[in-house]
PDB file of C-alpha atoms and ligand atoms in Angstrom:
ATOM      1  CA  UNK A  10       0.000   0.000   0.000  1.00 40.00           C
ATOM      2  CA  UNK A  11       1.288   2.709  -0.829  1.00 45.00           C
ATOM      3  CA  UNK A  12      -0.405   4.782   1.624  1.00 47.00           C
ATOM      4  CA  UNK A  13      -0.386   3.351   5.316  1.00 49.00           C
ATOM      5  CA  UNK A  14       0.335   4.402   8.728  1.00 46.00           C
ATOM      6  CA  UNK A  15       3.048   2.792  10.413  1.00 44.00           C
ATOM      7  CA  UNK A  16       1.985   1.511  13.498  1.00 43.00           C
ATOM      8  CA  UNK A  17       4.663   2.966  15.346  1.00 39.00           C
ATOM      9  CA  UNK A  18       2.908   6.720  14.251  1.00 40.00           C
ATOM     10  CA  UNK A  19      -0.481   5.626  15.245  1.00 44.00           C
ATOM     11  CA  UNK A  20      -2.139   7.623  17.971  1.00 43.00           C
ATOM     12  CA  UNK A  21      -3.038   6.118  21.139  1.00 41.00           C
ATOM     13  CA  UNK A  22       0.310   3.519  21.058  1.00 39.00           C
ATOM     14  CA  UNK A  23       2.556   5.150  23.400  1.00 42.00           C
ATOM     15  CA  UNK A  24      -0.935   4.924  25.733  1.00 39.00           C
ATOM     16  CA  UNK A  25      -1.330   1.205  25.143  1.00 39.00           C
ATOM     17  CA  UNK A  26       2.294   0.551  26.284  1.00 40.00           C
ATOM     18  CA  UNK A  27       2.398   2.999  29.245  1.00 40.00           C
ATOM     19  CA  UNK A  28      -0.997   0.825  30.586  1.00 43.00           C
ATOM     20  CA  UNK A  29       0.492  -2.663  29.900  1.00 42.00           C
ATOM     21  CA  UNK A  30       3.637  -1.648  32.062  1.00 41.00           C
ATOM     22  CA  UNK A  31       1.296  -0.144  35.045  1.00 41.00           C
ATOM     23  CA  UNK A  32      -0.756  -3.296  34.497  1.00 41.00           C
ATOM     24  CA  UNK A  33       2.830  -5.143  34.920  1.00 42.00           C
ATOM     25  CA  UNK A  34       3.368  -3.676  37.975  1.00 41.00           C
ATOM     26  CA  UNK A  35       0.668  -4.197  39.954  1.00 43.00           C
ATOM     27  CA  UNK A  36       0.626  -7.772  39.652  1.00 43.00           C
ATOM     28  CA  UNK A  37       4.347  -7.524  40.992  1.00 43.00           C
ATOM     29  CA  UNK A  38       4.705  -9.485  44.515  1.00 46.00           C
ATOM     30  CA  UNK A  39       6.541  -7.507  47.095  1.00 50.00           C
ATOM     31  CA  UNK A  40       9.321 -10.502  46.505  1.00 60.00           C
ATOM     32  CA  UNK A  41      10.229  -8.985  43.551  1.00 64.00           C
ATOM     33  CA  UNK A  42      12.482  -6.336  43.185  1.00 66.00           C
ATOM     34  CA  UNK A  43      10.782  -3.094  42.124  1.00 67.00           C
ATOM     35  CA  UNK A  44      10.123  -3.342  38.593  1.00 65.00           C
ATOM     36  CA  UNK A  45      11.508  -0.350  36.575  1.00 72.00           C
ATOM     37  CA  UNK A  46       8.266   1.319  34.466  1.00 71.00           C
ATOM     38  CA  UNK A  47       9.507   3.181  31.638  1.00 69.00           C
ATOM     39  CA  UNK A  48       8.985   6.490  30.905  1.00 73.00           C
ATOM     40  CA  UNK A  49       6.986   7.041  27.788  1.00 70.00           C
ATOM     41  CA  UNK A  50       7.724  10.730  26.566  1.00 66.00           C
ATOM     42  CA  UNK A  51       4.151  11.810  25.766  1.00 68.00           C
ATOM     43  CA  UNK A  52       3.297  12.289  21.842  1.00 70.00           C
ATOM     44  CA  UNK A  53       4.634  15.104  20.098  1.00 73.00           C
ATOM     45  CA  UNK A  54       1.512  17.392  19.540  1.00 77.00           C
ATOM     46  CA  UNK A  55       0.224  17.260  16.270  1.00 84.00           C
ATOM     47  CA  UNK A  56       0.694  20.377  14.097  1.00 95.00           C
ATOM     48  CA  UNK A  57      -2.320  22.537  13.947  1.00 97.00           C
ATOM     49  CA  UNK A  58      -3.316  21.947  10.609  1.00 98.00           C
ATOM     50  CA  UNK A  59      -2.876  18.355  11.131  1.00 98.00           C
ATOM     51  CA  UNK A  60      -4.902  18.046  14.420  1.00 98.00           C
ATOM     52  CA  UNK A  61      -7.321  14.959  12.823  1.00 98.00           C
ATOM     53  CA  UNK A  62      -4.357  13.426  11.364  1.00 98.00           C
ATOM     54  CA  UNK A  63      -2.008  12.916   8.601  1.00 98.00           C
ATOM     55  CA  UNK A  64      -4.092  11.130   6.242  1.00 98.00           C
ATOM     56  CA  UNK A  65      -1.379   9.294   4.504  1.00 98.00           C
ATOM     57  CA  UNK A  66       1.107   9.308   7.141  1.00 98.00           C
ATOM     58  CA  UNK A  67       3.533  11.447   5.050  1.00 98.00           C
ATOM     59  CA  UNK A  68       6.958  12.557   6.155  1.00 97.00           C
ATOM     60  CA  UNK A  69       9.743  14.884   5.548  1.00 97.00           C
ATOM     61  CA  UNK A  70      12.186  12.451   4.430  1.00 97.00           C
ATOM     62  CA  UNK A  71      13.452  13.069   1.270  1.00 97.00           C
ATOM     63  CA  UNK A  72      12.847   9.555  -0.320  1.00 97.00           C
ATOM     64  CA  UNK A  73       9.460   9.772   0.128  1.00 97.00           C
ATOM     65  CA  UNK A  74       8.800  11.696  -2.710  1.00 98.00           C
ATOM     66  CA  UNK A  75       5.370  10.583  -3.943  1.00 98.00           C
ATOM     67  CA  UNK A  76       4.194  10.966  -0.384  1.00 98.00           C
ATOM     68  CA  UNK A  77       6.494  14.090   1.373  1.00 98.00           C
ATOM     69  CA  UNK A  78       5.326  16.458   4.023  1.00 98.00           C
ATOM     70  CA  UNK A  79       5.538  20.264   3.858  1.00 98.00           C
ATOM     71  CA  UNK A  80       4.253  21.535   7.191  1.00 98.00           C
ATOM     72  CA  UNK A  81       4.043  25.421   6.658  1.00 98.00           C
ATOM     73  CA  UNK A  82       2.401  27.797   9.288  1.00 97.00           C
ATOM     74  CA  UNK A  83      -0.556  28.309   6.738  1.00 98.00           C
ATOM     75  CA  UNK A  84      -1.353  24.675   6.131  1.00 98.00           C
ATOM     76  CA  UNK A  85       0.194  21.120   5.814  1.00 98.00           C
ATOM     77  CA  UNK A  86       0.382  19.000   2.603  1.00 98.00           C
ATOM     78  CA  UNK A  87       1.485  15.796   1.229  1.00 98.00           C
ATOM     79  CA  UNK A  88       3.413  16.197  -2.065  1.00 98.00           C
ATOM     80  CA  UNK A  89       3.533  13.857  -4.971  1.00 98.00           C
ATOM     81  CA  UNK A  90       7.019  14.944  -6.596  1.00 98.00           C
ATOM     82  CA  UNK A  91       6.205  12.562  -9.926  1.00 98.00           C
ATOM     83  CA  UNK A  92       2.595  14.272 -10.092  1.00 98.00           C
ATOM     84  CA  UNK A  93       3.862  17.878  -9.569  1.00 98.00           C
ATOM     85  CA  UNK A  94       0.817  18.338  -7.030  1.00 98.00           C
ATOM     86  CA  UNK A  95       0.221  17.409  -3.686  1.00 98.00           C
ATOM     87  CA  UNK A  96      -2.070  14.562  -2.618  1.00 98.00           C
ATOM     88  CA  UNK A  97      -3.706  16.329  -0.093  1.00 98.00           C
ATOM     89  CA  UNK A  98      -3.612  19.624   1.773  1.00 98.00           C
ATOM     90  CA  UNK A  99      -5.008  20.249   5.466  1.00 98.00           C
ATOM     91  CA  UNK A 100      -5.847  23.473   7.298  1.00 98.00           C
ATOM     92  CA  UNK A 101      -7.150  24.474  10.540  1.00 98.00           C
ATOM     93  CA  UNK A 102      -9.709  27.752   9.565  1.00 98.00           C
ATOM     94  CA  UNK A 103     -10.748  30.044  12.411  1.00 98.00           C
ATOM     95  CA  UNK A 104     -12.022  33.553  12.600  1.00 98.00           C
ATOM     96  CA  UNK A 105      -8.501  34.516  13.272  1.00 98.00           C
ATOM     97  CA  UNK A 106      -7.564  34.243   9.476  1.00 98.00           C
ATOM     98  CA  UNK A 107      -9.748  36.256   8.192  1.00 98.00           C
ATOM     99  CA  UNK A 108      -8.684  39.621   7.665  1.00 98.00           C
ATOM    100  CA  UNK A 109      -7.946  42.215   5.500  1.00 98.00           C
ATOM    101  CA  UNK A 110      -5.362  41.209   3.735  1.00 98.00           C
ATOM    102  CA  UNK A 111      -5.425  41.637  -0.134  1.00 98.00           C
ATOM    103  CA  UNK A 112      -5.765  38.756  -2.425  1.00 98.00           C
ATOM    104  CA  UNK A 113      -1.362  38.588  -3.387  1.00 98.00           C
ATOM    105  CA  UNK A 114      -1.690  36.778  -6.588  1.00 98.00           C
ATOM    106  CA  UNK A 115       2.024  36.138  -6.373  1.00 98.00           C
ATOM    107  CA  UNK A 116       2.102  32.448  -7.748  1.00 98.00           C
ATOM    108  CA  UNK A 117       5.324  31.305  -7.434  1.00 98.00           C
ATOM    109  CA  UNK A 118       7.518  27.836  -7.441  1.00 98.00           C
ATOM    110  CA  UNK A 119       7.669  26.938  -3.528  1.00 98.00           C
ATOM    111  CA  UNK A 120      11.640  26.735  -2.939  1.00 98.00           C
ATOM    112  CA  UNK A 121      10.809  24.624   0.790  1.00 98.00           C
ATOM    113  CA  UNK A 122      10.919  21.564  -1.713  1.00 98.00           C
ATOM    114  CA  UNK A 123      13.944  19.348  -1.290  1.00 98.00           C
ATOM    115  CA  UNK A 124      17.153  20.450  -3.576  1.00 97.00           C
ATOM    116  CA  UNK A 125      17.209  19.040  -6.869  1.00 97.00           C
ATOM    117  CA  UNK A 126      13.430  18.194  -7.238  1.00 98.00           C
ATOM    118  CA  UNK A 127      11.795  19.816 -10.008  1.00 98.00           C
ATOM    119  CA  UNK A 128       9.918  22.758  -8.869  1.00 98.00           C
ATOM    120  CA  UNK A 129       6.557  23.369 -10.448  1.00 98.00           C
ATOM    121  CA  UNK A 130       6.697  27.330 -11.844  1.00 98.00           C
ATOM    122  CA  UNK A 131       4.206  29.985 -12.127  1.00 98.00           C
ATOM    123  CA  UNK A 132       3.864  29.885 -15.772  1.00 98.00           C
ATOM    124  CA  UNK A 133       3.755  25.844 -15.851  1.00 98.00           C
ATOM    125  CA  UNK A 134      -0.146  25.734 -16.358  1.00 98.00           C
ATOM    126  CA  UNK A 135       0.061  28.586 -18.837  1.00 98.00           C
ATOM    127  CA  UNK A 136      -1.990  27.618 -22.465  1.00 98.00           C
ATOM    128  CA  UNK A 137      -3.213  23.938 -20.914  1.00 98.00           C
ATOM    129  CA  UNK A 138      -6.882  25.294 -20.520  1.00 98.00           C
ATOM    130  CA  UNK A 139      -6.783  24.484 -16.517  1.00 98.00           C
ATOM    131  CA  UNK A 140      -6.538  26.911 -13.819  1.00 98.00           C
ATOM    132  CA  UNK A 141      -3.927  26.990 -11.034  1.00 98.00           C
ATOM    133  CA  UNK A 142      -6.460  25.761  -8.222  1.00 98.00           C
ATOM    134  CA  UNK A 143      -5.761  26.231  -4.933  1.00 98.00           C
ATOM    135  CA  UNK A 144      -6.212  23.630  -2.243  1.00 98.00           C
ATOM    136  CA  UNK A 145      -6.013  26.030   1.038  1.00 98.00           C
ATOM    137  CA  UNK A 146      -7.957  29.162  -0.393  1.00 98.00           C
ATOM    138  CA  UNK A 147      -6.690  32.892  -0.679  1.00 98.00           C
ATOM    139  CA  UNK A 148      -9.529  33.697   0.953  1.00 98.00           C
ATOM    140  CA  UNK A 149      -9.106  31.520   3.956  1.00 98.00           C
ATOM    141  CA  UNK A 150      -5.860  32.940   4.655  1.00 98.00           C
ATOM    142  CA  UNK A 151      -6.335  36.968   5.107  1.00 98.00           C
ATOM    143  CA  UNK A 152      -4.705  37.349   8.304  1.00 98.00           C
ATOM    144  CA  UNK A 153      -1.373  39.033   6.867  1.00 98.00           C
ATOM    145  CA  UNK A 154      -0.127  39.475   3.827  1.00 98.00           C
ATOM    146  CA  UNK A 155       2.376  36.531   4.528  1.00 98.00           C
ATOM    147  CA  UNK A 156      -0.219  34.500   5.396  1.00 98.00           C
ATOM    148  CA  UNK A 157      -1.974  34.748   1.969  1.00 98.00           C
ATOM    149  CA  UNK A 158       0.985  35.091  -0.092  1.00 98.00           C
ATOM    150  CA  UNK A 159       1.579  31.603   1.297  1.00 98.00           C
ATOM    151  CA  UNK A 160      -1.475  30.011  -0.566  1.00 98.00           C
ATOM    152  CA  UNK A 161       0.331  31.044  -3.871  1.00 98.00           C
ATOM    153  CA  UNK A 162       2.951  28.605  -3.819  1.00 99.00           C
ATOM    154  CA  UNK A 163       2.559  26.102  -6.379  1.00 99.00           C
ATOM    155  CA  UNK A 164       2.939  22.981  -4.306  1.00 99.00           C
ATOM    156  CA  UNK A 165      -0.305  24.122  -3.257  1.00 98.00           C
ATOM    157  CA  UNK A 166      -2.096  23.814  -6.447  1.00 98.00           C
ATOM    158  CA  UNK A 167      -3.810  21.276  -9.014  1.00 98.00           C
ATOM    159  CA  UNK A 168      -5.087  22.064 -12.590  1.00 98.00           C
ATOM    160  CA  UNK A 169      -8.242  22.500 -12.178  1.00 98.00           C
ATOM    161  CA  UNK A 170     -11.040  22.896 -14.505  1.00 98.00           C
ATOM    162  CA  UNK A 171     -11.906  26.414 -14.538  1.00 98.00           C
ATOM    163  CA  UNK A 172     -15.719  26.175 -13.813  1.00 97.00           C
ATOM    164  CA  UNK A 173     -14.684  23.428 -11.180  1.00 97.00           C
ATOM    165  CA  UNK A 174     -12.750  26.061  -9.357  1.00 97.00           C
ATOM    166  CA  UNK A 175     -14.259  29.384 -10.059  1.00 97.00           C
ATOM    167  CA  UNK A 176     -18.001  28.442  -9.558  1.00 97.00           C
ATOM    168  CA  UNK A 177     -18.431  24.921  -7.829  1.00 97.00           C
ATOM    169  CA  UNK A 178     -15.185  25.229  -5.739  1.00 97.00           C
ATOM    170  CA  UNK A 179     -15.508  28.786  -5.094  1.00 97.00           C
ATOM    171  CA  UNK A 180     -19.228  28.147  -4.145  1.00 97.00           C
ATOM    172  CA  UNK A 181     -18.117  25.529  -1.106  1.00 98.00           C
ATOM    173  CA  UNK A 182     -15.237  27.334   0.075  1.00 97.00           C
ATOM    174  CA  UNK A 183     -17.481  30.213   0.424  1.00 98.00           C
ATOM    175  CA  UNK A 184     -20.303  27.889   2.113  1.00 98.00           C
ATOM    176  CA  UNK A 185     -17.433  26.759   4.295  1.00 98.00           C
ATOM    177  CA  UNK A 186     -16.260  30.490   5.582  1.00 98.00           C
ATOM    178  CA  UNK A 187     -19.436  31.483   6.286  1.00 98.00           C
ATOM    179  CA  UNK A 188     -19.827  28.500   8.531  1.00 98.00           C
ATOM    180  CA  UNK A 189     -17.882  30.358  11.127  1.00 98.00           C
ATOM    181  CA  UNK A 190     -20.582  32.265  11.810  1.00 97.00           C
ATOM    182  CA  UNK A 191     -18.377  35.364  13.342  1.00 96.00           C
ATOM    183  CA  UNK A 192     -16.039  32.866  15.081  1.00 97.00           C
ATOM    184  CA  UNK A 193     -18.834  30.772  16.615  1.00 98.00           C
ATOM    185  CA  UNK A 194     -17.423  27.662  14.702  1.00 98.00           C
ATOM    186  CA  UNK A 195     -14.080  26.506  13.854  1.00 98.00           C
ATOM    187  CA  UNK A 196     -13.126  24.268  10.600  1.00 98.00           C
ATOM    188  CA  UNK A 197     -10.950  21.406   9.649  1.00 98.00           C
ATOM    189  CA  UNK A 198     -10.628  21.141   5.863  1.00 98.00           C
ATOM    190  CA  UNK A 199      -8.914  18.620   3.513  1.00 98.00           C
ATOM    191  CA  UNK A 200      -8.517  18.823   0.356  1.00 98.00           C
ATOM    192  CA  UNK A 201      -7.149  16.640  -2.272  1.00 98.00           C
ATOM    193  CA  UNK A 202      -7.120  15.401  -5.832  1.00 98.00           C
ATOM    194  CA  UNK A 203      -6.594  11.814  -7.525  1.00 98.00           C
ATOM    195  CA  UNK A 204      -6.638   9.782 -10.701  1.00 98.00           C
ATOM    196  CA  UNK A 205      -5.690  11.003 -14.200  1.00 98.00           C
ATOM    197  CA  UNK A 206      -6.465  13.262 -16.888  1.00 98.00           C
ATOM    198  CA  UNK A 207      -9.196  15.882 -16.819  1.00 98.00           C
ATOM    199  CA  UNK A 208     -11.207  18.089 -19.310  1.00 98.00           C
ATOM    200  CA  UNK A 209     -10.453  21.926 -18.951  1.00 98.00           C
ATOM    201  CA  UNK A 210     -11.807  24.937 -21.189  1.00 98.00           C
ATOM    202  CA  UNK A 211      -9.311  23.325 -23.989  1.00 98.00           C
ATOM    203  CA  UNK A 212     -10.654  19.869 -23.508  1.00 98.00           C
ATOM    204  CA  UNK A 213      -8.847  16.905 -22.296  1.00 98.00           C
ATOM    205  CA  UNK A 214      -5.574  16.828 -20.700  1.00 98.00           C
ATOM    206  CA  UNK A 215      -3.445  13.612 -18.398  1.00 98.00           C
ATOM    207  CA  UNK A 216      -0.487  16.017 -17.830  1.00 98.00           C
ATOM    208  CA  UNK A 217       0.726  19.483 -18.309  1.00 98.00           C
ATOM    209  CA  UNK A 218       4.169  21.106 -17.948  1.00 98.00           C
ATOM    210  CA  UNK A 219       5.571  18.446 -20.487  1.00 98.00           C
ATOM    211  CA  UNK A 220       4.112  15.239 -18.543  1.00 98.00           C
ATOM    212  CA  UNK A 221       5.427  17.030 -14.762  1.00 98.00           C
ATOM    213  CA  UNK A 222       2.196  17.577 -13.398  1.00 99.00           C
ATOM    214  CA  UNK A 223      -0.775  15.348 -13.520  1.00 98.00           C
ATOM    215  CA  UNK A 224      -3.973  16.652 -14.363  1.00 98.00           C
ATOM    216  CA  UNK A 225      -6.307  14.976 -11.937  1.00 98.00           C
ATOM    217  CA  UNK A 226      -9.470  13.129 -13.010  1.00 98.00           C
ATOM    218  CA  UNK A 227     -11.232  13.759  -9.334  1.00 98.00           C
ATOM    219  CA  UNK A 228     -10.990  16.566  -6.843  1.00 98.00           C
ATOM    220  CA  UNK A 229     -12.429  16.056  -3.631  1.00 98.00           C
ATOM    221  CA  UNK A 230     -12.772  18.296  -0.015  1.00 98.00           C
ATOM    222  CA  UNK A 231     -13.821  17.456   3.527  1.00 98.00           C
ATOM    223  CA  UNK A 232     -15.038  19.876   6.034  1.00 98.00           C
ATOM    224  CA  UNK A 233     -15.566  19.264   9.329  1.00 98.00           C
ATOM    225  CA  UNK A 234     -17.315  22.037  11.790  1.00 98.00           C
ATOM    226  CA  UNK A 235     -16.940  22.193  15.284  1.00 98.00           C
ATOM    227  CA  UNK A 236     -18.248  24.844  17.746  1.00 98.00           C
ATOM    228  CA  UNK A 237     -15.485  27.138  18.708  1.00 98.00           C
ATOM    229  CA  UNK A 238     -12.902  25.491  21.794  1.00 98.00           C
ATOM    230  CA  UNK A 239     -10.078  23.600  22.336  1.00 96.00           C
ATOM    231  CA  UNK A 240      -8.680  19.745  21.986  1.00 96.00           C
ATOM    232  CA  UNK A 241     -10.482  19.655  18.925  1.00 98.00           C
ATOM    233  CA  UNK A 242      -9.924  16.130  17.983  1.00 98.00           C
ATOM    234  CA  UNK A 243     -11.528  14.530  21.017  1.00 97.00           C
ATOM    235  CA  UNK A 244     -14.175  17.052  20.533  1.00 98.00           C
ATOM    236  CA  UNK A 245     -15.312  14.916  17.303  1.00 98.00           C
ATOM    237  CA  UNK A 246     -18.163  13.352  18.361  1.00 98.00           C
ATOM    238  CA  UNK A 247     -20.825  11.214  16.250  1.00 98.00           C
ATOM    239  CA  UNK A 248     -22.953  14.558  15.653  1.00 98.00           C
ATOM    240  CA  UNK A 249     -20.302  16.825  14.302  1.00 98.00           C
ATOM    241  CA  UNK A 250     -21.102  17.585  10.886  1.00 98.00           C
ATOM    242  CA  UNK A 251     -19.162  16.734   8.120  1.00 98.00           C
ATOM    243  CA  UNK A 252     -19.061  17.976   4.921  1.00 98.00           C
ATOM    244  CA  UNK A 253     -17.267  15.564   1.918  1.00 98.00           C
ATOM    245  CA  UNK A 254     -18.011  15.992  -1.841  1.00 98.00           C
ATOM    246  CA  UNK A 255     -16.215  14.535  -4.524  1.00 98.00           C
ATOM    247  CA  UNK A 256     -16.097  15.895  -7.777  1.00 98.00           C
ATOM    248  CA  UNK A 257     -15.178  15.227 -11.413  1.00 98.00           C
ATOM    249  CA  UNK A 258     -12.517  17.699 -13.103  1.00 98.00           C
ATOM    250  CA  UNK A 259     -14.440  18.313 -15.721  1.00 98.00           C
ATOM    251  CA  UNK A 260     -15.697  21.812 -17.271  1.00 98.00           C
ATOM    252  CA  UNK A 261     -18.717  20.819 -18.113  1.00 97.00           C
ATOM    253  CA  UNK A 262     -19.786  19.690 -14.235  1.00 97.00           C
ATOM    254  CA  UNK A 263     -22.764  21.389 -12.709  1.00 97.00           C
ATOM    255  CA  UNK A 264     -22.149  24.424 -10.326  1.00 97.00           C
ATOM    256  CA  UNK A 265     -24.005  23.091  -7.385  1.00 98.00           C
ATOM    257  CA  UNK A 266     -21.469  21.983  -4.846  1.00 98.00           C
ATOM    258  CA  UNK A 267     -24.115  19.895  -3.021  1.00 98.00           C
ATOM    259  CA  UNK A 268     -24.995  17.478  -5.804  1.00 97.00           C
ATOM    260  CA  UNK A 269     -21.433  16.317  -5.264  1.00 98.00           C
ATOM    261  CA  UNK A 270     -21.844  15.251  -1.487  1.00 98.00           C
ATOM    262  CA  UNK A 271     -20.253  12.024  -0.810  1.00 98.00           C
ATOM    263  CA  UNK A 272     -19.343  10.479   2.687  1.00 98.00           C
ATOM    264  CA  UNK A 273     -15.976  10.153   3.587  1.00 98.00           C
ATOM    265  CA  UNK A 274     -15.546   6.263   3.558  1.00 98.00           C
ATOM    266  CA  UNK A 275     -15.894   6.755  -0.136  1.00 98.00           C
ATOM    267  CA  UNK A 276     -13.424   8.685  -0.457  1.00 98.00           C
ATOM    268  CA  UNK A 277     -10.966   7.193   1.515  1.00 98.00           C
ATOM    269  CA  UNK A 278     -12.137   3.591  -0.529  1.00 98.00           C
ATOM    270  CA  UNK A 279     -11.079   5.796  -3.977  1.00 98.00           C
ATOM    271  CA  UNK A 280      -7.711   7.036  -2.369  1.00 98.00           C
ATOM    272  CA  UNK A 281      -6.478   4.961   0.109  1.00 98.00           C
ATOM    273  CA  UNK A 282      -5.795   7.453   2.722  1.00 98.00           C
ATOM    274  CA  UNK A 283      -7.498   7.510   6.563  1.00 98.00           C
ATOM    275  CA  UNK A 284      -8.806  10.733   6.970  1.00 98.00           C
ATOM    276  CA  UNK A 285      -9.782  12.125  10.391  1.00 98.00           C
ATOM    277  CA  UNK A 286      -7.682   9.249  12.075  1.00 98.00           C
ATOM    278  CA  UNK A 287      -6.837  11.093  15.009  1.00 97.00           C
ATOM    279  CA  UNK A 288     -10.455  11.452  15.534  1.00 98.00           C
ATOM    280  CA  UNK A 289     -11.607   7.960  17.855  1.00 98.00           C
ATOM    281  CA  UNK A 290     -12.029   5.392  15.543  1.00 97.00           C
ATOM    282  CA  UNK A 291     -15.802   4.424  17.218  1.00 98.00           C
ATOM    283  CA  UNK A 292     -16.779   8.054  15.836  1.00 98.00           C
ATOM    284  CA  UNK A 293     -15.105   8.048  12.665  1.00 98.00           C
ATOM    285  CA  UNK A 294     -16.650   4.340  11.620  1.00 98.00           C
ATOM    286  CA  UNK A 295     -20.085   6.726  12.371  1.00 98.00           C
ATOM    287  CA  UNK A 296     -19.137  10.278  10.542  1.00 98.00           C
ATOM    288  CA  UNK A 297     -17.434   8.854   7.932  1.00 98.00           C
ATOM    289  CA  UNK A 298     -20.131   6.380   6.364  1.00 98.00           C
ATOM    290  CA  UNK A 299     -23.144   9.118   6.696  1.00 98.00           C
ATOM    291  CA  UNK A 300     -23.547  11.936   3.934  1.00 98.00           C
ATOM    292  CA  UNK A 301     -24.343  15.136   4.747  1.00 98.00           C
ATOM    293  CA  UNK A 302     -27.594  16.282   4.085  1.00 97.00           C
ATOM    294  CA  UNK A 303     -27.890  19.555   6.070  1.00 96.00           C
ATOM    295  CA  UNK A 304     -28.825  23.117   5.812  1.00 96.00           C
ATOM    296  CA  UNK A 305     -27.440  25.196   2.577  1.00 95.00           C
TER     297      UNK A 305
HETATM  298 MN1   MN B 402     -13.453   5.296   7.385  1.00 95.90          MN
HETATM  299 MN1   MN B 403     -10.783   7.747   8.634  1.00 95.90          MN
END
C-alpha cells in the first residue's frame, strides 16, 4: 500500500504501552524487586493543521517523494514529486484568518521543496486550458499578507477545470467560511485530488508542464465544523457535521457543490488514505459512512 500508517505513528500507542507496564506492575509481589516502568515521553503534539491526522502518514524524508510532508504555518500537505501536485492539503480555519489582507496573486515555485526536485513554476499551467487551483484558499488565509501570499505557492495547487474552481469550488469554500458564523465555529478542511487526466476549457488533458504535473481526473474536499474550543480532535463526536463531496474535473460539471456530497468512507475507498484518524475510531466508523444532508 502505498499509503499506510506505520503503526509505530499511530495515535493512542505510546498509551497502550504505558498501561500494559502499570498493568505489569501491579501484579508484581513484594518478593520482587521493584520493577523499573519506563517512561513514555508523551506524543509530540500534532501540528495545527494536522490536528485529525495525517491522512497518509507522510513525512519529511526526502525519499518519500510521492508521499512528502511540507508543514508550513498556513497549512500542511502531502506532495507527490512525480505528479507535480500534492495529494492532499489540510488546514485548521478560524475567525482569526480572516482579515484584511489583499488577495497577493504572487504564484510562485515553492523553494521549501527538497534540492534538486523539479519545482513546479508559475507559468507551468500557462496555455493547458486548466486553472492553477488552490487547495487552502486565498480567501481563507487573510490574516497578513504573509499569510496569503503563502497560498500562492505552487505545491499548493492542481489544474483544475476552470468552472470546477471558479463556480463549484468557489461556491463551497465560500459555504465553508461562512460557517464560522463570526467565530462561533471553527473548521478542519482537507482537500485533495486523484486519478488522471481531466477536461479543462481546452478539452482533455493527463499532464501538463511536459508530462510534470498530472492533471487529476477527481478533486475532492472534507469539512468538518466544530463549535469554537479547544482539543479539537476529542471534541469529534458522532454529531459533528461533516461535509465531503467529490467531484469530477471536468468543465462541463454542474455548479451546485451539493450534488457532489459524498461520505468520507468513499473517499478514503477511492484514495487509500485515513482521513480524520486522530479522531476515535468508534466516531469516525459513524461520521465517515453518513452523507451530509444539512442546511445550505
Ligand atoms: Mn473510514
Ligand atoms: Mn478515517
Amino acid at each position: 500500500m502505498l499509503f499506510s500508517l506505520p503503526a509505530a505513528l499511530r495515535p493512542g500507542k505510546p498509551l497502550l504501552l504505558l498501561s500494559a507496564a502499570l498493568v505489569a506492575a501491579s501484579c508484581s509481589t513484594t518478593h520482587d524487586p521493584a520493577p523499573v516502568v519506563p517512561v513514555v515521553p508523551p506524543a509530540a503534539p500534532l501540528p495545527e493543521h494536522l490536528t485529525l491526522g495525517n491522512p497518509s502518514g507522510a513525512t519529511a524524508d526526502t525519499t518519500a517523494y510521492t508521499n512528502f510532508l511540507l508543514l508550513k504555518p498556513e497549512y500542511a500537505l502531502s506532495y507527490h514529486r512525480a505528479q507535480g501536485k500534492p495529494n492532499w492539503v489540510s488546514w485548521h480555519l478560524t475567525q482569526a484568518d480572516r482579515g484584511s489582507a489583499d488577495r497577493q496573486d504572487d504564484f510562485r515555485a515553492d523553494a521549501a521543496l527538497p534540492a534538486g526536485w523539479y519545482r513546479v513554476q508559475a507559468t507551468s499551467y500557462v496555455g493547458s486550458g486548466f486553472d492553477r487551483g488552490h487547495n487552502c484558499p486565498s480567501a481563507d488565509r487573510t490574516s497578513s499578507v504573509a499569510a496569503n501570499s503563502a497560498t500562492f505557492l505552487m505545491t499548493n495547487m492542481i489544474p483544475q477545470a476552470p468552472r470546477n474552481n471558479q463556480q463549484t469550488w468557489a461556491n463551497l469554500e465560500n459555504f465553508s467560511r461562512a460557517q464560522l458564523s463570526g467565530g462561533t465555529y471553527e473548521l478542519y478542511i482537507l482537500m485533495g485530488s486523484y486519478g488522471r487526466g481531466g477536461t479543462g476549457s481546452k478539452g482533455f488533458l493527463n499532464t501538463l508542464d511536459n508530462g510534470r504535473v498530472t492533471v487529476p481526473a477527481r478533486i475532492w474536499k472534507v469539512v468538518v465544523l466544530l463549535p469554537a474550543g479547544e482539543n479539537d480532535a476529542a471534541r469529534v463526536t458522532a454529531d459533528t457535521r461533516v461535509i465531503a463531496i467529490d467531484t469530477p474535473n471536468d468543465n462541463t460539471l454542474s455548479t451546485d457543490w451539493s450534488q457532489f456530497r459524498t461520505s468520507v468512507d468513499a473517499i478514503e475507498a477511492a484514495t487509500g488514505l485515513d482521513l480524520l484518524s486522530a479522531v476515535a475510531p468508534a466516531v469516525q466508523q459513524v461520521i465517515e459512512a453518513r452523507t451530509d444532508n444539512g442546511p445550505l
